[in-house]
Amino acid sequence: MGCFQCCISKPSEKLEMDSPSQVSKRKAGLRSDTLKSIIATMSLKKTGSSRHRQITAEIEKHGKAQNEIKIFTYKELAGATNDFSENSKIGEAVKQLDRKGRQGTREFLSEVLMLSLFKHPNLVKLTGYCVEDDQRILVYEYLSNGSLENHLLGQLHISTRVMGTYGYCAPEYAATGQLTTKSDVYSFGVVLLEIITGRRVIDVTRSEDEQNLIEWAQPLFKDKSKFTLMADPLLKGNYPEKGLFQALAVAAMCLQEEAETRPVMADVVAALEHLSKPKDEE
């Protein structure tokens, strides 16, 4: 996977101002209608090029209407990134996915459709995509201030950049190439464990038995007396031990090997919200 800088201008738009209540109602209606359309689209049995065209049409219809998502040609992206030159690689902007990956066109386009609907100040915005022959390319807005990982752990060394994405993948995705909501729960568990421990998910600068964060943590999860060994050393022991244990318990549940034994994300959020409350509010 490569990330490249590109310069693609947006057409000017004339905006009509609505009241906050009108905007909220309209967005809620759009989301509801779009989700109904997604369910209908995913339930159809069409395959091959017919399926490709249908999902592409759904992305154009709903994605462009709500998030200005654009379908780029490979030629456009190659030109904007100087043919994906290493000299243009600066961070998160254009992601060229692994062409040898197991994800098919149908699954890729279905995920693009879902990504096009996400809108949150803490999520990078998908602005477009490209599917041509064996090319799978995502175009995101550029993160000028860096990623969460950059802020937590500093800039990535080149030896860990490629391996980083791999470390967040759930076991079932690595084995089958199929993604589910429980795959996302696993990935969130990895990020949570990074925050708790102050370690990278893959760190080749450590000793061999500590290079993979999950493999290092799994035996420690089984022994509560060793939980404090997983606390970020920069905290220097300045943390509530009960809170550490509870946070690690949440991470451990998210990182279960079997997908069906992991919690749903709503339960994870509830557990973390409980942890964030001051003791006098409990």
PDB file of C-alpha atoms in Angstrom:
ATOM      1  CA  MET A   1       0.000   0.000   0.000  1.00  0.00           C
ATOM      2  CA  GLY A   2       1.333   3.425  -0.936  1.00  0.00           C
ATOM      3  CA  CYS A   3       0.246   6.879   0.210  1.00  0.00           C
ATOM      4  CA  PHE A   4       0.830   9.811  -2.115  1.00  0.00           C
ATOM      5  CA  GLN A   5       0.199  13.526  -2.348  1.00  0.00           C
ATOM      6  CA  CYS A   6      -2.145  14.646  -5.075  1.00  0.00           C
ATOM      7  CA  CYS A   7      -3.697  17.940  -6.146  1.00  0.00           C
ATOM      8  CA  ILE A   8      -7.281  17.655  -7.402  1.00  0.00           C
ATOM      9  CA  SER A   9      -9.490  20.726  -7.307  1.00  0.00           C
ATOM     10  CA  LYS A  10     -13.161  20.735  -6.322  1.00  0.00           C
ATOM     11  CA  PRO A  11     -15.838  22.516  -8.316  1.00  0.00           C
ATOM     12  CA  SER A  12     -17.312  25.603  -6.697  1.00  0.00           C
ATOM     13  CA  GLU A  13     -20.708  25.154  -5.123  1.00  0.00           C
ATOM     14  CA  LYS A  14     -23.563  27.476  -4.258  1.00  0.00           C
ATOM     15  CA  LEU A  15     -24.755  26.766  -0.732  1.00  0.00           C
ATOM     16  CA  GLU A  16     -28.241  27.419   0.543  1.00  0.00           C
ATOM     17  CA  MET A  17     -28.384  28.099   4.265  1.00  0.00           C
ATOM     18  CA  ASP A  18     -30.889  26.201   6.401  1.00  0.00           C
ATOM     19  CA  SER A  19     -31.629  26.353  10.084  1.00  0.00           C
ATOM     20  CA  PRO A  20     -29.779  23.801  12.282  1.00  0.00           C
ATOM     21  CA  SER A  21     -33.021  21.849  12.812  1.00  0.00           C
ATOM     22  CA  GLN A  22     -33.681  21.670   9.066  1.00  0.00           C
ATOM     23  CA  VAL A  23     -30.134  20.485   8.390  1.00  0.00           C
ATOM     24  CA  SER A  24     -30.377  17.837  11.108  1.00  0.00           C
ATOM     25  CA  LYS A  25     -33.690  16.508   9.814  1.00  0.00           C
ATOM     26  CA  ARG A  26     -32.486  16.438   6.220  1.00  0.00           C
ATOM     27  CA  LYS A  27     -29.273  14.585   7.119  1.00  0.00           C
ATOM     28  CA  ALA A  28     -31.192  12.075   9.220  1.00  0.00           C
ATOM     29  CA  GLY A  29     -33.535  11.443   6.318  1.00  0.00           C
ATOM     30  CA  LEU A  30     -30.641  11.012   3.895  1.00  0.00           C
ATOM     31  CA  ARG A  31     -28.897   8.534   6.187  1.00  0.00           C
ATOM     32  CA  SER A  32     -32.098   6.553   6.666  1.00  0.00           C
ATOM     33  CA  ASP A  33     -32.862   6.407   2.939  1.00  0.00           C
ATOM     34  CA  THR A  34     -29.257   5.575   2.102  1.00  0.00           C
ATOM     35  CA  LEU A  35     -29.035   2.725   4.590  1.00  0.00           C
ATOM     36  CA  LYS A  36     -32.253   1.259   3.212  1.00  0.00           C
ATOM     37  CA  SER A  37     -30.770   1.435  -0.269  1.00  0.00           C
ATOM     38  CA  ILE A  38     -27.542  -0.212   0.929  1.00  0.00           C
ATOM     39  CA  ILE A  39     -29.476  -3.081   2.481  1.00  0.00           C
ATOM     40  CA  ALA A  40     -31.430  -3.549  -0.728  1.00  0.00           C
ATOM     41  CA  THR A  41     -28.262  -3.397  -2.836  1.00  0.00           C
ATOM     42  CA  MET A  42     -26.360  -5.902  -0.716  1.00  0.00           C
ATOM     43  CA  SER A  43     -29.267  -8.356  -0.700  1.00  0.00           C
ATOM     44  CA  LEU A  44     -29.348  -8.673  -4.491  1.00  0.00           C
ATOM     45  CA  LYS A  45     -27.722 -11.714  -6.073  1.00  0.00           C
ATOM     46  CA  LYS A  46     -26.130 -10.081  -9.085  1.00  0.00           C
ATOM     47  CA  THR A  47     -22.472 -10.836  -9.740  1.00  0.00           C
ATOM     48  CA  GLY A  48     -19.642  -9.797 -12.050  1.00  0.00           C
ATOM     49  CA  SER A  49     -19.760  -6.628 -14.126  1.00  0.00           C
ATOM     50  CA  SER A  50     -23.499  -6.189 -13.535  1.00  0.00           C
ATOM     51  CA  ARG A  51     -22.916  -6.104  -9.790  1.00  0.00           C
ATOM     52  CA  HIS A  52     -19.945  -3.779 -10.283  1.00  0.00           C
ATOM     53  CA  ARG A  53     -22.049  -1.295 -12.238  1.00  0.00           C
ATOM     54  CA  GLN A  54     -24.900  -1.443  -9.736  1.00  0.00           C
ATOM     55  CA  ILE A  55     -22.763  -0.747  -6.677  1.00  0.00           C
ATOM     56  CA  THR A  56     -20.876   1.964  -8.539  1.00  0.00           C
ATOM     57  CA  ALA A  57     -24.222   3.590  -9.333  1.00  0.00           C
ATOM     58  CA  GLU A  58     -25.172   3.450  -5.645  1.00  0.00           C
ATOM     59  CA  ILE A  59     -21.899   5.109  -4.666  1.00  0.00           C
ATOM     60  CA  GLU A  60     -22.400   7.842  -7.239  1.00  0.00           C
ATOM     61  CA  LYS A  61     -26.006   8.399  -6.169  1.00  0.00           C
ATOM     62  CA  HIS A  62     -25.540   8.512  -2.398  1.00  0.00           C
ATOM     63  CA  GLY A  63     -21.853   9.259  -1.928  1.00  0.00           C
ATOM     64  CA  LYS A  64     -21.756  12.281  -4.213  1.00  0.00           C
ATOM     65  CA  ALA A  65     -24.985  13.652  -2.804  1.00  0.00           C
ATOM     66  CA  GLN A  66     -23.710  13.592   0.765  1.00  0.00           C
ATOM     67  CA  ASN A  67     -19.920  13.602   0.746  1.00  0.00           C
ATOM     68  CA  GLU A  68     -18.903  14.695  -2.752  1.00  0.00           C
ATOM     69  CA  ILE A  69     -17.207  11.357  -3.379  1.00  0.00           C
ATOM     70  CA  LYS A  70     -15.645  11.174  -6.828  1.00  0.00           C
ATOM     71  CA  ILE A  71     -14.823   8.243  -9.088  1.00  0.00           C
ATOM     72  CA  PHE A  72     -11.324   8.852 -10.444  1.00  0.00           C
ATOM     73  CA  THR A  73      -9.694   7.221 -13.427  1.00  0.00           C
ATOM     74  CA  TYR A  74      -6.314   5.604 -12.955  1.00  0.00           C
ATOM     75  CA  LYS A  75      -4.895   8.102 -15.446  1.00  0.00           C
ATOM     76  CA  GLU A  76      -6.096  11.037 -13.314  1.00  0.00           C
ATOM     77  CA  LEU A  77      -4.488   9.679 -10.142  1.00  0.00           C
ATOM     78  CA  ALA A  78      -1.286   8.661 -11.881  1.00  0.00           C
ATOM     79  CA  GLY A  79      -0.993  12.188 -13.261  1.00  0.00           C
ATOM     80  CA  ALA A  80      -1.769  13.841  -9.912  1.00  0.00           C
ATOM     81  CA  THR A  81       0.858  11.747  -8.082  1.00  0.00           C
ATOM     82  CA  ASN A  82       3.508  11.819 -10.832  1.00  0.00           C
ATOM     83  CA  ASP A  83       2.793   8.162 -11.615  1.00  0.00           C
ATOM     84  CA  PHE A  84       2.826   7.264  -7.896  1.00  0.00           C
ATOM     85  CA  SER A  85       6.412   8.442  -7.608  1.00  0.00           C
ATOM     86  CA  GLU A  86       8.275   7.790  -4.363  1.00  0.00           C
ATOM     87  CA  ASN A  87       9.176  11.485  -4.412  1.00  0.00           C
ATOM     88  CA  SER A  88       5.466  12.313  -4.037  1.00  0.00           C
ATOM     89  CA  LYS A  89       4.927  10.025  -1.062  1.00  0.00           C
ATOM     90  CA  ILE A  90       4.267  12.196   1.988  1.00  0.00           C
ATOM     91  CA  GLY A  91       1.572  10.501   4.078  1.00  0.00           C
ATOM     92  CA  GLU A  92      -2.172   9.967   4.018  1.00  0.00           C
ATOM     93  CA  ALA A  93      -3.705  11.175   0.773  1.00  0.00           C
ATOM     94  CA  VAL A  94      -3.917   8.512  -1.942  1.00  0.00           C
ATOM     95  CA  LYS A  95      -3.770   4.856  -0.905  1.00  0.00           C
ATOM     96  CA  GLN A  96      -2.905   2.320  -3.565  1.00  0.00           C
ATOM     97  CA  LEU A  97      -4.055  -1.012  -2.139  1.00  0.00           C
ATOM     98  CA  ASP A  98      -2.264  -4.328  -2.560  1.00  0.00           C
ATOM     99  CA  ARG A  99      -3.279  -5.715  -5.944  1.00  0.00           C
ATOM    100  CA  LYS A 100      -2.513  -9.241  -4.706  1.00  0.00           C
ATOM    101  CA  GLY A 101      -4.968  -8.944  -1.830  1.00  0.00           C
ATOM    102  CA  ARG A 102      -7.971 -11.229  -1.474  1.00  0.00           C
ATOM    103  CA  GLN A 103     -10.604  -8.537  -1.511  1.00  0.00           C
ATOM    104  CA  GLY A 104     -12.715  -8.733  -4.672  1.00  0.00           C
ATOM    105  CA  THR A 105     -14.221  -5.856  -6.619  1.00  0.00           C
ATOM    106  CA  ARG A 106     -17.665  -6.377  -5.114  1.00  0.00           C
ATOM    107  CA  GLU A 107     -16.392  -6.325  -1.530  1.00  0.00           C
ATOM    108  CA  PHE A 108     -14.160  -3.328  -2.247  1.00  0.00           C
ATOM    109  CA  LEU A 109     -16.978  -1.276  -3.761  1.00  0.00           C
ATOM    110  CA  SER A 110     -19.331  -2.234  -0.929  1.00  0.00           C
ATOM    111  CA  GLU A 111     -16.810  -0.929   1.586  1.00  0.00           C
ATOM    112  CA  VAL A 112     -16.315   2.248  -0.445  1.00  0.00           C
ATOM    113  CA  LEU A 113     -20.065   2.807  -0.299  1.00  0.00           C
ATOM    114  CA  MET A 114     -20.023   2.543   3.489  1.00  0.00           C
ATOM    115  CA  LEU A 115     -16.912   4.730   3.832  1.00  0.00           C
ATOM    116  CA  SER A 116     -18.552   7.399   1.697  1.00  0.00           C
ATOM    117  CA  LEU A 117     -21.318   7.760   4.294  1.00  0.00           C
ATOM    118  CA  PHE A 118     -19.063   8.284   7.299  1.00  0.00           C
ATOM    119  CA  LYS A 119     -18.803  11.883   8.439  1.00  0.00           C
ATOM    120  CA  HIS A 120     -17.216  12.749  11.766  1.00  0.00           C
ATOM    121  CA  PRO A 121     -14.662  15.390  12.814  1.00  0.00           C
ATOM    122  CA  ASN A 122     -12.340  12.653  14.110  1.00  0.00           C
ATOM    123  CA  LEU A 123     -12.459  10.543  10.932  1.00  0.00           C
ATOM    124  CA  VAL A 124     -10.507  11.243   7.768  1.00  0.00           C
ATOM    125  CA  LYS A 125     -12.848  11.915   4.865  1.00  0.00           C
ATOM    126  CA  LEU A 126     -12.917   9.650   1.816  1.00  0.00           C
ATOM    127  CA  THR A 127     -13.085  11.923  -1.226  1.00  0.00           C
ATOM    128  CA  GLY A 128     -12.969   9.349  -4.017  1.00  0.00           C
ATOM    129  CA  TYR A 129     -11.784   6.015  -5.331  1.00  0.00           C
ATOM    130  CA  CYS A 130     -10.634   4.188  -8.450  1.00  0.00           C
ATOM    131  CA  VAL A 131     -11.348   0.654  -9.670  1.00  0.00           C
ATOM    132  CA  GLU A 132      -9.748  -0.208 -12.997  1.00  0.00           C
ATOM    133  CA  ASP A 133      -8.619  -3.718 -13.915  1.00  0.00           C
ATOM    134  CA  ASP A 134      -6.625  -4.872 -10.870  1.00  0.00           C
ATOM    135  CA  GLN A 135      -6.205  -1.373  -9.409  1.00  0.00           C
ATOM    136  CA  ARG A 136      -7.881  -0.574  -6.056  1.00  0.00           C
ATOM    137  CA  ILE A 137      -7.214   3.012  -4.994  1.00  0.00           C
ATOM    138  CA  LEU A 138      -8.731   5.143  -2.212  1.00  0.00           C
ATOM    139  CA  VAL A 139      -8.420   8.942  -2.187  1.00  0.00           C
ATOM    140  CA  TYR A 140      -8.628  10.616   1.230  1.00  0.00           C
ATOM    141  CA  GLU A 141      -8.325  14.196   2.364  1.00  0.00           C
ATOM    142  CA  TYR A 142      -4.762  14.939   3.391  1.00  0.00           C
ATOM    143  CA  LEU A 143      -4.035  14.798   7.138  1.00  0.00           C
ATOM    144  CA  SER A 144      -1.795  17.829   7.495  1.00  0.00           C
ATOM    145  CA  ASN A 145      -1.483  17.332  11.261  1.00  0.00           C
ATOM    146  CA  GLY A 146      -0.593  13.639  11.076  1.00  0.00           C
ATOM    147  CA  SER A 147      -2.346  10.523  12.359  1.00  0.00           C
ATOM    148  CA  LEU A 148      -3.263   9.372  15.880  1.00  0.00           C
ATOM    149  CA  GLU A 149      -0.265   7.039  15.823  1.00  0.00           C
ATOM    150  CA  ASN A 150       2.082   9.891  14.905  1.00  0.00           C
ATOM    151  CA  HIS A 151       0.891  11.911  17.896  1.00  0.00           C
ATOM    152  CA  LEU A 152       1.053   8.978  20.330  1.00  0.00           C
ATOM    153  CA  LEU A 153       4.300   7.392  19.212  1.00  0.00           C
ATOM    154  CA  GLY A 154       6.027   9.835  16.863  1.00  0.00           C
ATOM    155  CA  GLN A 155       6.737   9.532  13.154  1.00  0.00           C
ATOM    156  CA  LEU A 156       6.938   6.026  11.718  1.00  0.00           C
ATOM    157  CA  HIS A 157      10.298   4.610  10.785  1.00  0.00           C
ATOM    158  CA  ILE A 158      10.353   3.261   7.239  1.00  0.00           C
ATOM    159  CA  SER A 159      10.888  -0.310   8.528  1.00  0.00           C
ATOM    160  CA  THR A 160       7.591  -0.239  10.441  1.00  0.00           C
ATOM    161  CA  ARG A 161       5.403   1.650   7.955  1.00  0.00           C
ATOM    162  CA  VAL A 162       4.338  -1.332   5.841  1.00  0.00           C
ATOM    163  CA  MET A 163       4.001  -3.714   8.776  1.00  0.00           C
ATOM    164  CA  GLY A 164       1.815  -1.325  10.765  1.00  0.00           C
ATOM    165  CA  THR A 165      -1.412  -1.960   8.859  1.00  0.00           C
ATOM    166  CA  TYR A 166      -0.888  -5.720   9.065  1.00  0.00           C
ATOM    167  CA  GLY A 167      -0.692  -5.598  12.845  1.00  0.00           C
ATOM    168  CA  TYR A 168      -4.211  -4.199  13.147  1.00  0.00           C
ATOM    169  CA  CYS A 169      -5.895  -6.938  11.089  1.00  0.00           C
ATOM    170  CA  ALA A 170      -8.104  -9.476  12.861  1.00  0.00           C
ATOM    171  CA  PRO A 171      -7.003 -13.144  12.559  1.00  0.00           C
ATOM    172  CA  GLU A 172     -10.046 -14.086  10.482  1.00  0.00           C
ATOM    173  CA  TYR A 173      -9.317 -11.321   7.972  1.00  0.00           C
ATOM    174  CA  ALA A 174      -5.736 -12.503   7.546  1.00  0.00           C
ATOM    175  CA  ALA A 175      -7.046 -16.037   6.947  1.00  0.00           C
ATOM    176  CA  THR A 176     -10.093 -15.388   4.739  1.00  0.00           C
ATOM    177  CA  GLY A 177      -9.957 -11.778   3.556  1.00  0.00           C
ATOM    178  CA  GLN A 178     -13.484 -11.233   4.930  1.00  0.00           C
ATOM    179  CA  LEU A 179     -14.225  -8.202   7.110  1.00  0.00           C
ATOM    180  CA  THR A 180     -17.011  -7.965   9.708  1.00  0.00           C
ATOM    181  CA  THR A 181     -17.953  -5.556  12.480  1.00  0.00           C
ATOM    182  CA  LYS A 182     -16.089  -7.852  14.872  1.00  0.00           C
ATOM    183  CA  SER A 183     -12.959  -7.339  12.753  1.00  0.00           C
ATOM    184  CA  ASP A 184     -13.259  -3.631  13.550  1.00  0.00           C
ATOM    185  CA  VAL A 185     -13.618  -4.442  17.257  1.00  0.00           C
ATOM    186  CA  TYR A 186     -10.322  -6.346  17.092  1.00  0.00           C
ATOM    187  CA  SER A 187      -8.589  -3.431  15.358  1.00  0.00           C
ATOM    188  CA  PHE A 188      -9.927  -1.043  17.993  1.00  0.00           C
ATOM    189  CA  GLY A 189      -8.550  -3.358  20.681  1.00  0.00           C
ATOM    190  CA  VAL A 190      -5.106  -3.053  19.101  1.00  0.00           C
ATOM    191  CA  VAL A 191      -5.284   0.759  19.195  1.00  0.00           C
ATOM    192  CA  LEU A 192      -6.509   0.685  22.808  1.00  0.00           C
ATOM    193  CA  LEU A 193      -3.626  -1.586  23.800  1.00  0.00           C
ATOM    194  CA  GLU A 194      -1.165   0.760  22.066  1.00  0.00           C
ATOM    195  CA  ILE A 195      -2.517   3.660  24.128  1.00  0.00           C
ATOM    196  CA  ILE A 196      -2.322   1.692  27.397  1.00  0.00           C
ATOM    197  CA  THR A 197       1.171   0.301  26.838  1.00  0.00           C
ATOM    198  CA  GLY A 198       2.797   3.136  24.894  1.00  0.00           C
ATOM    199  CA  ARG A 199       4.049   0.529  22.401  1.00  0.00           C
ATOM    200  CA  ARG A 200       3.680   0.193  18.635  1.00  0.00           C
ATOM    201  CA  VAL A 201       1.723  -2.772  17.326  1.00  0.00           C
ATOM    202  CA  ILE A 202       4.853  -3.799  15.375  1.00  0.00           C
ATOM    203  CA  ASP A 203       8.237  -2.584  16.590  1.00  0.00           C
ATOM    204  CA  VAL A 204      11.302  -4.234  15.064  1.00  0.00           C
ATOM    205  CA  THR A 205      13.601  -2.232  17.346  1.00  0.00           C
ATOM    206  CA  ARG A 206      12.574  -4.399  20.314  1.00  0.00           C
ATOM    207  CA  SER A 207      13.770  -7.901  21.179  1.00  0.00           C
ATOM    208  CA  GLU A 208      12.240 -10.631  19.008  1.00  0.00           C
ATOM    209  CA  ASP A 209       9.718 -11.779  21.634  1.00  0.00           C
ATOM    210  CA  GLU A 210       8.414  -8.202  22.054  1.00  0.00           C
ATOM    211  CA  GLN A 211       8.238  -7.026  18.434  1.00  0.00           C
ATOM    212  CA  ASN A 212       4.567  -7.977  17.994  1.00  0.00           C
ATOM    213  CA  LEU A 213       2.476  -6.160  20.611  1.00  0.00           C
ATOM    214  CA  ILE A 214      -0.392  -8.667  20.622  1.00  0.00           C
ATOM    215  CA  GLU A 215       1.844 -11.726  20.875  1.00  0.00           C
ATOM    216  CA  TRP A 216       3.730 -10.058  23.721  1.00  0.00           C
ATOM    217  CA  ALA A 217       0.549  -9.120  25.591  1.00  0.00           C
ATOM    218  CA  GLN A 218      -1.430 -12.377  25.232  1.00  0.00           C
ATOM    219  CA  PRO A 219       0.407 -14.324  27.989  1.00  0.00           C
ATOM    220  CA  LEU A 220       0.316 -11.269  30.261  1.00  0.00           C
ATOM    221  CA  PHE A 221      -3.470 -11.046  29.869  1.00  0.00           C
ATOM    222  CA  LYS A 222      -3.719 -14.482  31.512  1.00  0.00           C
ATOM    223  CA  ASP A 223      -1.939 -13.382  34.698  1.00  0.00           C
ATOM    224  CA  LYS A 224      -3.517 -10.451  36.526  1.00  0.00           C
ATOM    225  CA  SER A 225      -0.413 -10.030  38.682  1.00  0.00           C
ATOM    226  CA  LYS A 226       1.471  -8.984  35.528  1.00  0.00           C
ATOM    227  CA  PHE A 227      -1.017  -6.362  34.352  1.00  0.00           C
ATOM    228  CA  THR A 228       1.140  -3.519  35.666  1.00  0.00           C
ATOM    229  CA  LEU A 229       3.914  -4.660  33.298  1.00  0.00           C
ATOM    230  CA  MET A 230       1.694  -3.493  30.429  1.00  0.00           C
ATOM    231  CA  ALA A 231       1.277   0.077  31.662  1.00  0.00           C
ATOM    232  CA  ASP A 232       3.040   2.792  29.662  1.00  0.00           C
ATOM    233  CA  PRO A 233       6.385   3.272  31.469  1.00  0.00           C
ATOM    234  CA  LEU A 234       6.156   7.023  30.870  1.00  0.00           C
ATOM    235  CA  LEU A 235       3.321   7.083  33.429  1.00  0.00           C
ATOM    236  CA  LYS A 236       5.881   6.030  36.073  1.00  0.00           C
ATOM    237  CA  GLY A 237       3.195   4.240  38.055  1.00  0.00           C
ATOM    238  CA  ASN A 238       1.050   7.372  38.338  1.00  0.00           C
ATOM    239  CA  TYR A 239      -2.332   5.830  37.474  1.00  0.00           C
ATOM    240  CA  PRO A 240      -5.255   4.159  39.296  1.00  0.00           C
ATOM    241  CA  GLU A 241      -4.482   0.436  39.300  1.00  0.00           C
ATOM    242  CA  LYS A 242      -8.156  -0.503  39.132  1.00  0.00           C
ATOM    243  CA  GLY A 243      -8.611   1.680  36.062  1.00  0.00           C
ATOM    244  CA  LEU A 244      -5.606   0.061  34.376  1.00  0.00           C
ATOM    245  CA  PHE A 245      -6.959  -3.420  35.064  1.00  0.00           C
ATOM    246  CA  GLN A 246     -10.392  -2.527  33.710  1.00  0.00           C
ATOM    247  CA  ALA A 247      -8.973  -0.894  30.574  1.00  0.00           C
ATOM    248  CA  LEU A 248      -6.803  -3.950  29.915  1.00  0.00           C
ATOM    249  CA  ALA A 249      -9.830  -6.196  30.427  1.00  0.00           C
ATOM    250  CA  VAL A 250     -11.682  -4.259  27.709  1.00  0.00           C
ATOM    251  CA  ALA A 251      -8.685  -4.542  25.370  1.00  0.00           C
ATOM    252  CA  ALA A 252      -8.393  -8.275  26.056  1.00  0.00           C
ATOM    253  CA  MET A 253     -12.064  -8.824  25.201  1.00  0.00           C
ATOM    254  CA  CYS A 254     -11.654  -6.942  21.922  1.00  0.00           C
ATOM    255  CA  LEU A 255      -8.600  -9.043  21.044  1.00  0.00           C
ATOM    256  CA  GLN A 256     -10.225 -12.454  21.441  1.00  0.00           C
ATOM    257  CA  GLU A 257      -9.018 -14.906  18.785  1.00  0.00           C
ATOM    258  CA  GLU A 258     -12.556 -16.019  17.904  1.00  0.00           C
ATOM    259  CA  ALA A 259     -14.634 -13.205  16.409  1.00  0.00           C
ATOM    260  CA  GLU A 260     -17.911 -14.337  17.988  1.00  0.00           C
ATOM    261  CA  THR A 261     -16.453 -14.027  21.505  1.00  0.00           C
ATOM    262  CA  ARG A 262     -15.593 -10.346  21.059  1.00  0.00           C
ATOM    263  CA  PRO A 263     -18.043  -7.728  22.378  1.00  0.00           C
ATOM    264  CA  VAL A 264     -20.066  -5.458  20.126  1.00  0.00           C
ATOM    265  CA  MET A 265     -18.680  -1.940  19.803  1.00  0.00           C
ATOM    266  CA  ALA A 266     -21.606  -0.420  21.715  1.00  0.00           C
ATOM    267  CA  ASP A 267     -20.611  -2.455  24.788  1.00  0.00           C
ATOM    268  CA  VAL A 268     -16.978  -1.378  24.405  1.00  0.00           C
ATOM    269  CA  VAL A 269     -18.052   2.273  24.296  1.00  0.00           C
ATOM    270  CA  ALA A 270     -20.231   1.803  27.387  1.00  0.00           C
ATOM    271  CA  ALA A 271     -17.337   0.213  29.288  1.00  0.00           C
ATOM    272  CA  LEU A 272     -14.927   3.011  28.364  1.00  0.00           C
ATOM    273  CA  GLU A 273     -17.473   5.696  29.236  1.00  0.00           C
ATOM    274  CA  HIS A 274     -17.838   4.083  32.656  1.00  0.00           C
ATOM    275  CA  LEU A 275     -14.065   4.147  33.098  1.00  0.00           C
ATOM    276  CA  SER A 276     -13.901   7.834  32.188  1.00  0.00           C
ATOM    277  CA  LYS A 277     -16.328   8.904  34.912  1.00  0.00           C
ATOM    278  CA  PRO A 278     -14.869  10.392  38.106  1.00  0.00           C
ATOM    279  CA  LYS A 279     -15.393   8.180  41.142  1.00  0.00           C
ATOM    280  CA  ASP A 280     -17.849  10.623  42.736  1.00  0.00           C
ATOM    281  CA  GLU A 281     -20.152  10.246  39.689  1.00  0.00           C
ATOM    282  CA  GLU A 282     -20.333   6.442  39.842  1.00  0.00           C
TER     283      GLU A 282
END
